[in-house]
Coordinates of C-alpha atoms and ligand atoms in Angstrom, one line a residue:
X1 CA -11.8 153.0 197.6
X2 CA -12.6 156.1 195.7
X3 CA -10.2 159.0 195.5
X4 CA -11.4 161.6 193.2
X5 CA -11.6 165.2 192.3
X6 CA -15.1 166.4 191.3
X7 CA -14.7 168.0 187.9
X8 CA -11.4 169.8 188.0
X9 CA -10.9 170.1 191.7
X10 CA -7.3 170.4 192.8
X11 CA -6.3 172.4 189.8
X12 CA -4.1 175.3 190.5
X13 CA -5.9 178.6 191.0
X14 CA -7.6 179.2 187.7
X15 CA -7.4 182.3 185.5
X16 CA -10.9 183.2 186.5
X17 CA -10.1 183.3 190.2
X18 CA -6.9 185.4 189.5
X19 CA -8.9 187.9 187.5
X20 CA -11.6 188.0 190.2
X21 CA -8.8 188.6 192.8
X22 CA -7.5 191.5 190.7
X23 CA -11.0 193.0 190.2
X24 CA -11.8 192.7 193.9
X25 CA -8.5 194.2 195.0
X26 CA -8.6 197.2 192.6
X27 CA -12.3 197.8 193.6
X28 CA -11.6 197.4 197.3
X29 CA -8.7 199.8 197.3
X30 CA -10.8 202.4 195.4
X31 CA -13.6 202.9 198.0
X32 CA -13.4 205.6 200.6
X33 CA -12.9 203.0 203.4
X34 CA -10.4 200.7 201.7
X35 CA -11.5 197.1 202.2
X36 CA -10.5 193.6 200.9
X37 CA -12.6 190.4 201.0
X38 CA -11.2 188.2 203.8
X39 CA -11.3 185.1 201.6
X40 CA -8.1 186.3 200.0
X41 CA -6.2 185.9 203.3
X42 CA -6.1 182.2 202.5
X43 CA -3.4 181.4 199.9
X44 CA -1.0 178.6 200.7
X45 CA 1.0 180.7 203.2
X46 CA -2.2 182.3 204.7
X47 CA -3.7 178.8 205.3
X48 CA -0.6 177.7 207.1
X49 CA -0.6 180.8 209.2
X50 CA -4.3 180.2 210.0
X51 CA -3.4 176.7 211.2
X52 CA -0.7 178.3 213.4
X53 CA -3.3 180.8 214.8
X54 CA -5.6 177.9 215.7
X55 CA -2.8 176.5 217.9
X56 CA -2.3 179.7 219.8
X57 CA -3.2 179.9 223.5
X58 CA -4.8 183.4 222.8
X59 CA -7.1 181.9 220.1
X60 CA -9.7 180.3 222.4
X61 CA -12.0 179.5 219.5
X62 CA -10.4 176.4 218.2
X63 CA -9.7 175.0 221.7
X64 CA -13.2 175.6 222.8
X65 CA -14.8 174.2 219.7
X66 CA -12.5 171.2 219.9
X67 CA -13.5 170.5 223.5
X68 CA -17.2 170.6 222.5
X69 CA -16.6 168.2 219.6
X70 CA -14.6 165.8 221.8
X71 CA -17.3 165.7 224.4
X72 CA -20.3 165.3 221.9
X73 CA -18.7 163.6 218.9
X74 CA -20.7 160.3 219.2
X75 CA -23.9 162.2 219.9
X76 CA -23.3 164.4 216.8
X77 CA -22.5 161.4 214.7
X78 CA -25.7 159.7 215.7
X79 CA -27.7 162.8 214.9
X80 CA -26.1 163.0 211.4
X81 CA -27.4 159.4 210.8
X82 CA -26.2 156.5 208.7
X83 CA -24.6 156.7 205.3
X84 CA -24.8 160.5 205.2
X85 CA -22.8 162.6 202.8
X86 CA -20.7 165.3 204.5
X87 CA -20.1 168.6 202.6
X88 CA -17.7 171.1 204.2
X89 CA -17.5 174.6 202.7
X90 CA -14.2 176.3 203.8
X91 CA -12.8 173.0 205.0
X92 CA -9.2 174.2 205.4
X93 CA -7.1 171.3 206.8
X94 CA -10.3 169.2 207.4
X95 CA -9.0 168.5 210.9
X96 CA -12.5 168.8 212.4
X97 CA -14.2 166.6 209.8
X98 CA -11.7 163.8 210.2
X99 CA -12.8 162.6 213.7
X100 CA -16.4 163.3 212.8
X101 CA -16.2 161.1 209.7
X102 CA -14.5 158.4 211.8
X103 CA -17.3 158.5 214.3
X104 CA -20.2 158.6 211.8
X105 CA -21.9 155.3 210.7
X106 CA -20.7 154.4 207.2
X107 CA -20.5 157.9 205.8
X108 CA -21.1 157.7 202.1
X109 CA -18.8 160.6 200.9
X110 CA -17.0 163.7 202.0
X111 CA -16.8 166.8 199.8
X112 CA -14.5 169.4 201.3
X113 CA -14.8 172.8 199.4
X114 CA -12.1 175.5 199.7
X115 CA -10.6 178.4 197.9
X116 CA -7.1 177.3 198.9
X117 CA -6.2 174.1 197.0
X118 CA -2.9 173.0 198.5
X119 CA -4.3 172.6 202.0
X120 CA -7.3 170.6 200.7
X121 CA -5.2 168.1 198.8
X122 CA -2.9 167.5 201.7
X123 CA -5.9 166.8 203.9
X124 CA -7.4 164.5 201.4
X125 CA -4.4 162.2 201.5
X126 CA -4.4 162.2 205.3
X127 CA -8.1 161.3 205.6
X128 CA -8.0 158.8 202.8
X129 CA -5.3 156.9 204.6
X130 CA -7.3 156.7 207.8
X131 CA -10.7 156.0 206.1
X132 CA -9.8 154.1 202.9
X133 CA -13.4 153.1 202.1
X134 CA -14.7 156.7 202.1
X135 CA -15.2 158.5 198.8
X136 CA -13.4 161.9 199.2
X137 CA -13.6 164.5 196.4
X138 CA -12.1 167.9 197.2
X139 CA -13.7 170.7 195.3
X140 CA -11.6 173.8 194.8
X141 CA -13.4 177.2 194.4
X142 CA -15.5 179.9 196.1
X143 CA -18.4 178.6 198.1
X144 CA -20.2 182.0 197.9
X145 CA -20.7 181.5 194.1
X146 CA -22.9 179.0 192.2
X147 CA -20.1 177.3 190.2
X148 CA -18.6 175.3 193.1
X149 CA -22.0 173.9 194.2
X150 CA -22.8 172.9 190.6
X151 CA -19.8 170.6 190.8
X152 CA -21.1 168.5 193.7
X153 CA -22.1 165.0 192.6
X154 CA -25.9 164.5 192.9
X155 CA -26.8 162.2 195.8
X156 CA -29.8 160.3 197.0
X157 CA -28.3 159.9 200.5
X158 CA -28.9 162.3 203.4
X159 CA -26.6 165.3 203.0
X160 CA -25.2 167.3 205.9
X161 CA -23.4 170.6 205.4
X162 CA -20.6 171.0 208.0
X163 CA -19.6 174.6 208.7
X164 CA -17.4 174.8 211.8
X165 CA -14.6 177.3 212.8
X166 CA -17.1 180.2 213.0
X167 CA -16.4 180.9 209.3
X168 CA -20.1 182.2 209.4
X169 CA -18.8 185.1 211.5
X170 CA -16.7 186.4 208.5
X171 CA -20.0 187.4 206.8
X172 CA -22.2 190.3 207.6
X173 CA -25.7 189.4 208.9
X174 CA -27.1 190.0 205.5
X175 CA -24.4 187.9 203.8
X176 CA -24.8 185.1 206.4
X177 CA -28.5 185.0 205.6
X178 CA -27.7 184.8 201.8
X179 CA -25.1 182.0 202.5
X180 CA -27.4 179.9 204.6
X181 CA -30.2 180.3 202.0
X182 CA -27.6 179.1 199.4
X183 CA -26.8 176.1 201.7
X184 CA -30.5 175.4 202.2
X185 CA -31.0 175.4 198.4
X186 CA -28.5 172.7 198.1
X187 CA -30.3 170.4 200.6
X188 CA -33.6 168.5 200.7
X189 CA -36.1 168.2 203.5
X190 CA -34.5 166.2 206.3
X191 CA -31.0 167.1 205.3
X192 CA -28.9 168.8 207.9
X193 CA -26.5 171.6 208.8
X194 CA -23.9 171.4 211.6
X195 CA -22.8 174.9 212.3
X196 CA -20.1 176.2 214.7
X197 CA -20.3 179.9 215.7
X198 CA -18.4 182.1 218.2
X199 CA -20.5 183.8 220.8
X200 CA -20.5 187.3 222.2
X201 CA -18.1 187.6 225.1
X202 CA -15.8 189.9 227.0
X203 CA -14.0 192.3 224.6
X204 CA -10.5 191.6 226.3
X205 CA -10.8 187.9 225.5
X206 CA -11.9 188.7 221.9
X207 CA -9.2 191.3 221.2
X208 CA -6.4 189.1 222.5
X209 CA -7.5 186.3 220.2
X210 CA -7.2 188.5 217.1
X211 CA -4.1 190.4 218.3
X212 CA -2.0 187.6 219.8
X213 CA 1.2 188.1 221.7
X214 CA 3.1 185.9 219.2
X215 CA 2.2 188.2 216.3
X216 CA 0.9 185.3 214.2
X217 CA -2.4 187.1 213.3
X218 CA -0.3 190.1 212.3
X219 CA 1.7 187.9 209.9
X220 CA -1.6 186.4 208.6
X221 CA -3.1 189.9 208.0
X222 CA 0.1 191.3 206.3
X223 CA 0.4 188.2 204.1
X224 CA -2.5 189.6 202.1
X225 CA -0.2 192.5 201.1
X226 CA 2.6 190.1 200.2
X227 CA 0.1 188.1 198.1
X228 CA -1.0 191.2 196.2
X229 CA 2.7 192.0 195.6
X230 CA 3.5 188.6 194.1
X231 CA 0.2 187.9 192.3
X232 CA -0.9 191.4 191.2
X233 CA 2.5 193.0 190.7
X234 CA 2.0 195.2 193.8
X235 CA 4.7 197.2 195.7
X236 CA 3.3 197.3 199.2
X237 CA 6.0 197.8 201.8
X238 CA 4.6 195.5 204.6
X239 CA 6.7 197.3 207.2
X240 CA 4.8 200.5 206.4
X241 CA 1.6 198.9 207.7
X242 CA 0.5 197.8 211.1
X243 CA -2.0 195.1 212.2
X244 CA -5.0 196.3 214.2
X245 CA -7.8 194.3 215.6
X246 CA -10.6 195.6 217.8
X247 CA -14.1 194.6 219.0
X248 CA -16.9 196.8 217.8
X249 CA -19.5 196.2 220.5
X250 CA -22.4 197.8 218.7
X251 CA -21.8 195.6 215.6
X252 CA -20.8 192.7 217.7
X253 CA -17.8 191.9 215.6
X254 CA -14.0 191.9 215.7
X255 CA -12.6 194.0 212.9
X256 CA -9.2 193.5 211.5
X257 CA -7.4 196.3 209.6
X258 CA -4.0 197.2 208.2
X259 CA -3.0 200.7 209.2
X260 CA -0.8 202.8 207.0
X261 CA 2.0 204.1 209.2
X262 CA 2.9 206.9 206.8
X263 CA 1.5 208.9 203.9
X264 CA 2.4 206.7 200.9
X265 CA 1.5 205.7 197.4
X266 CA 1.2 202.0 196.4
X267 CA 1.0 200.5 192.9
X268 CA -1.1 197.4 192.2
X269 CA -1.6 195.9 188.7
X270 CA -0.4 199.2 187.2
X271 CA -2.8 201.4 189.2
X272 CA -1.7 203.9 191.9
X273 CA -3.4 204.1 195.3
X274 CA -2.8 206.9 197.9
X275 CA -2.7 206.3 201.6
X276 CA -2.9 209.0 204.3
X277 CA -1.0 208.3 207.5
X278 CA -3.4 206.3 209.8
X279 CA -5.7 205.3 206.9
X280 CA -6.7 201.7 207.1
X281 CA -7.6 198.7 204.8
X282 CA -10.4 196.7 206.4
X283 CA -9.4 193.1 205.9
X284 CA -11.7 190.9 208.0
X285 CA -14.9 190.9 210.2
X286 CA -15.6 188.2 212.7
X287 CA -19.2 188.5 213.9
X288 CA -20.1 187.1 217.3
X289 CA -23.5 185.6 217.9
X290 CA -25.9 185.1 220.7
X291 CA -27.8 181.8 221.0
X292 CA -31.2 183.4 220.2
X293 CA -29.5 185.3 217.3
X294 CA -28.2 182.0 215.9
X295 CA -31.6 180.3 216.2
X296 CA -33.3 183.2 214.4
X297 CA -30.7 183.1 211.6
X298 CA -31.3 179.4 211.2
X299 CA -35.1 179.8 211.2
X300 CA -35.3 182.6 208.8
X301 CA -33.1 180.7 206.3
X302 CA -35.3 177.6 206.1
X303 CA -33.7 175.5 208.9
X304 CA -35.2 174.1 212.0
X305 CA -32.7 174.2 214.9
X306 CA -32.8 170.8 216.5
X307 CA -30.0 170.7 219.1
X308 CA -27.0 172.7 220.2
X309 CA -23.9 172.0 222.2
X310 CA -21.9 174.7 224.1
X311 CA -19.1 175.0 226.6
X312 CA -19.6 175.9 230.3
X313 CA -18.7 179.5 229.7
X314 CA -21.0 179.7 226.6
X315 CA -18.1 181.1 224.6
X316 CA -18.9 178.9 221.5
X317 CA -21.9 177.0 220.1
X318 CA -22.3 174.2 217.6
X319 CA -25.9 173.9 216.2
X320 CA -27.5 171.0 214.4
X321 CA -30.4 172.1 212.2
X322 CA -32.5 170.4 209.6
X323 CA -34.2 171.6 206.5
X324 CA -37.8 172.1 207.2
Ligands
SAM1 C1 -11.8 180.4 209.4 S1 -11.1 179.2 208.3 C2 -11.9 177.8 208.9 C3 -11.2 176.5 208.5 C4 -11.8 175.2 209.0 N1 -13.2 175.0 208.5 C5 -11.8 175.3 210.5 O1 -12.9 175.2 211.1 O2 -10.7 175.3 211.1 C6 -11.9 179.6 206.8 C7 -11.6 178.6 205.7 O3 -12.5 178.8 204.6 C8 -11.9 179.0 203.4 N2 -12.6 180.1 202.7 C9 -12.9 181.3 203.1 N3 -13.7 181.9 202.3 C10 -14.0 181.1 201.3 C11 -14.8 181.1 200.1 N4 -15.5 182.2 199.8 N5 -14.8 180.0 199.3 C12 -14.1 178.9 199.6 N6 -13.3 178.8 200.7 C13 -13.3 179.8 201.5 C14 -10.5 179.5 203.7 O4 -9.5 179.1 202.7 C15 -10.2 178.7 205.0 O5 -9.7 177.4 204.8

């Protein structure tokens, strides 16, 4: 049995990440359209709120993706092959990897990567109990940077990057391309990528998913302001902001914003920021794909799409692709 953290994984958020958070927030609140990177939605509270979102009836994504996994798990496991290493950027609670690892033939190791350490460590204990022979090494950090990838142990085994949950949708098309090129750079010919992506669909279904009737997404969005208050000495009044989510059909994405309900001034890390009434902070994008669009993205980033699984409504797709 091997339980390990790859070089410092599981440490509390480092000073570098805190400084980066401060730099990104101050920069993001200084642009004409205020905007904050969505990765900062996921502190410990944010990750728990995201788990609650995944359980909502309105949030069809998780349910639809889970049904595809349930139906095709054995087929996927056999496509991934024997003794593969599974690497999961943005693993969260690792709930999707767990049944996949259990179905895989003698998986060699599992490396979940996430910016939110608490949720990763909880998941490690749970999976290790179920699969005591598996080497699991959580890696804490930002998967859009080089540093985290440099901490992955080298491996001669087949590697598969597992990227479910439509996390790819949080990136613009240009950023998604850069990210998949980064993934490809980590892999060798014949290695794989199992990618889950949400598909373009009716805007009513989409908007309900991001503006749920239980107001959990609202709490998730506003938690970013609470996080800034506690970590960056901010004084946001969360009651003075409203959650807004809408589908932008031209850009094929759901945008999430926080709308200032009044004209106000907010202090963060000793700097003052003015908000007009109705002005917004753009906090998240969730891009929706078409099947041809996904195939094109895979091809132009060095992958060869081999197989995909989807639901009857074509609301969601999971692609398996190999490095050419
Ligand atoms: C949409 S959730 C998906 C979680 C899980 N993979 C799933 O399918 O349910 C995104 C996850 O990625 C993590 N995350 C987002 N941006 C990240 C980044 N730049 N580096 C590392 N983790 C990130 C978040 O903490 C969160 O756990």
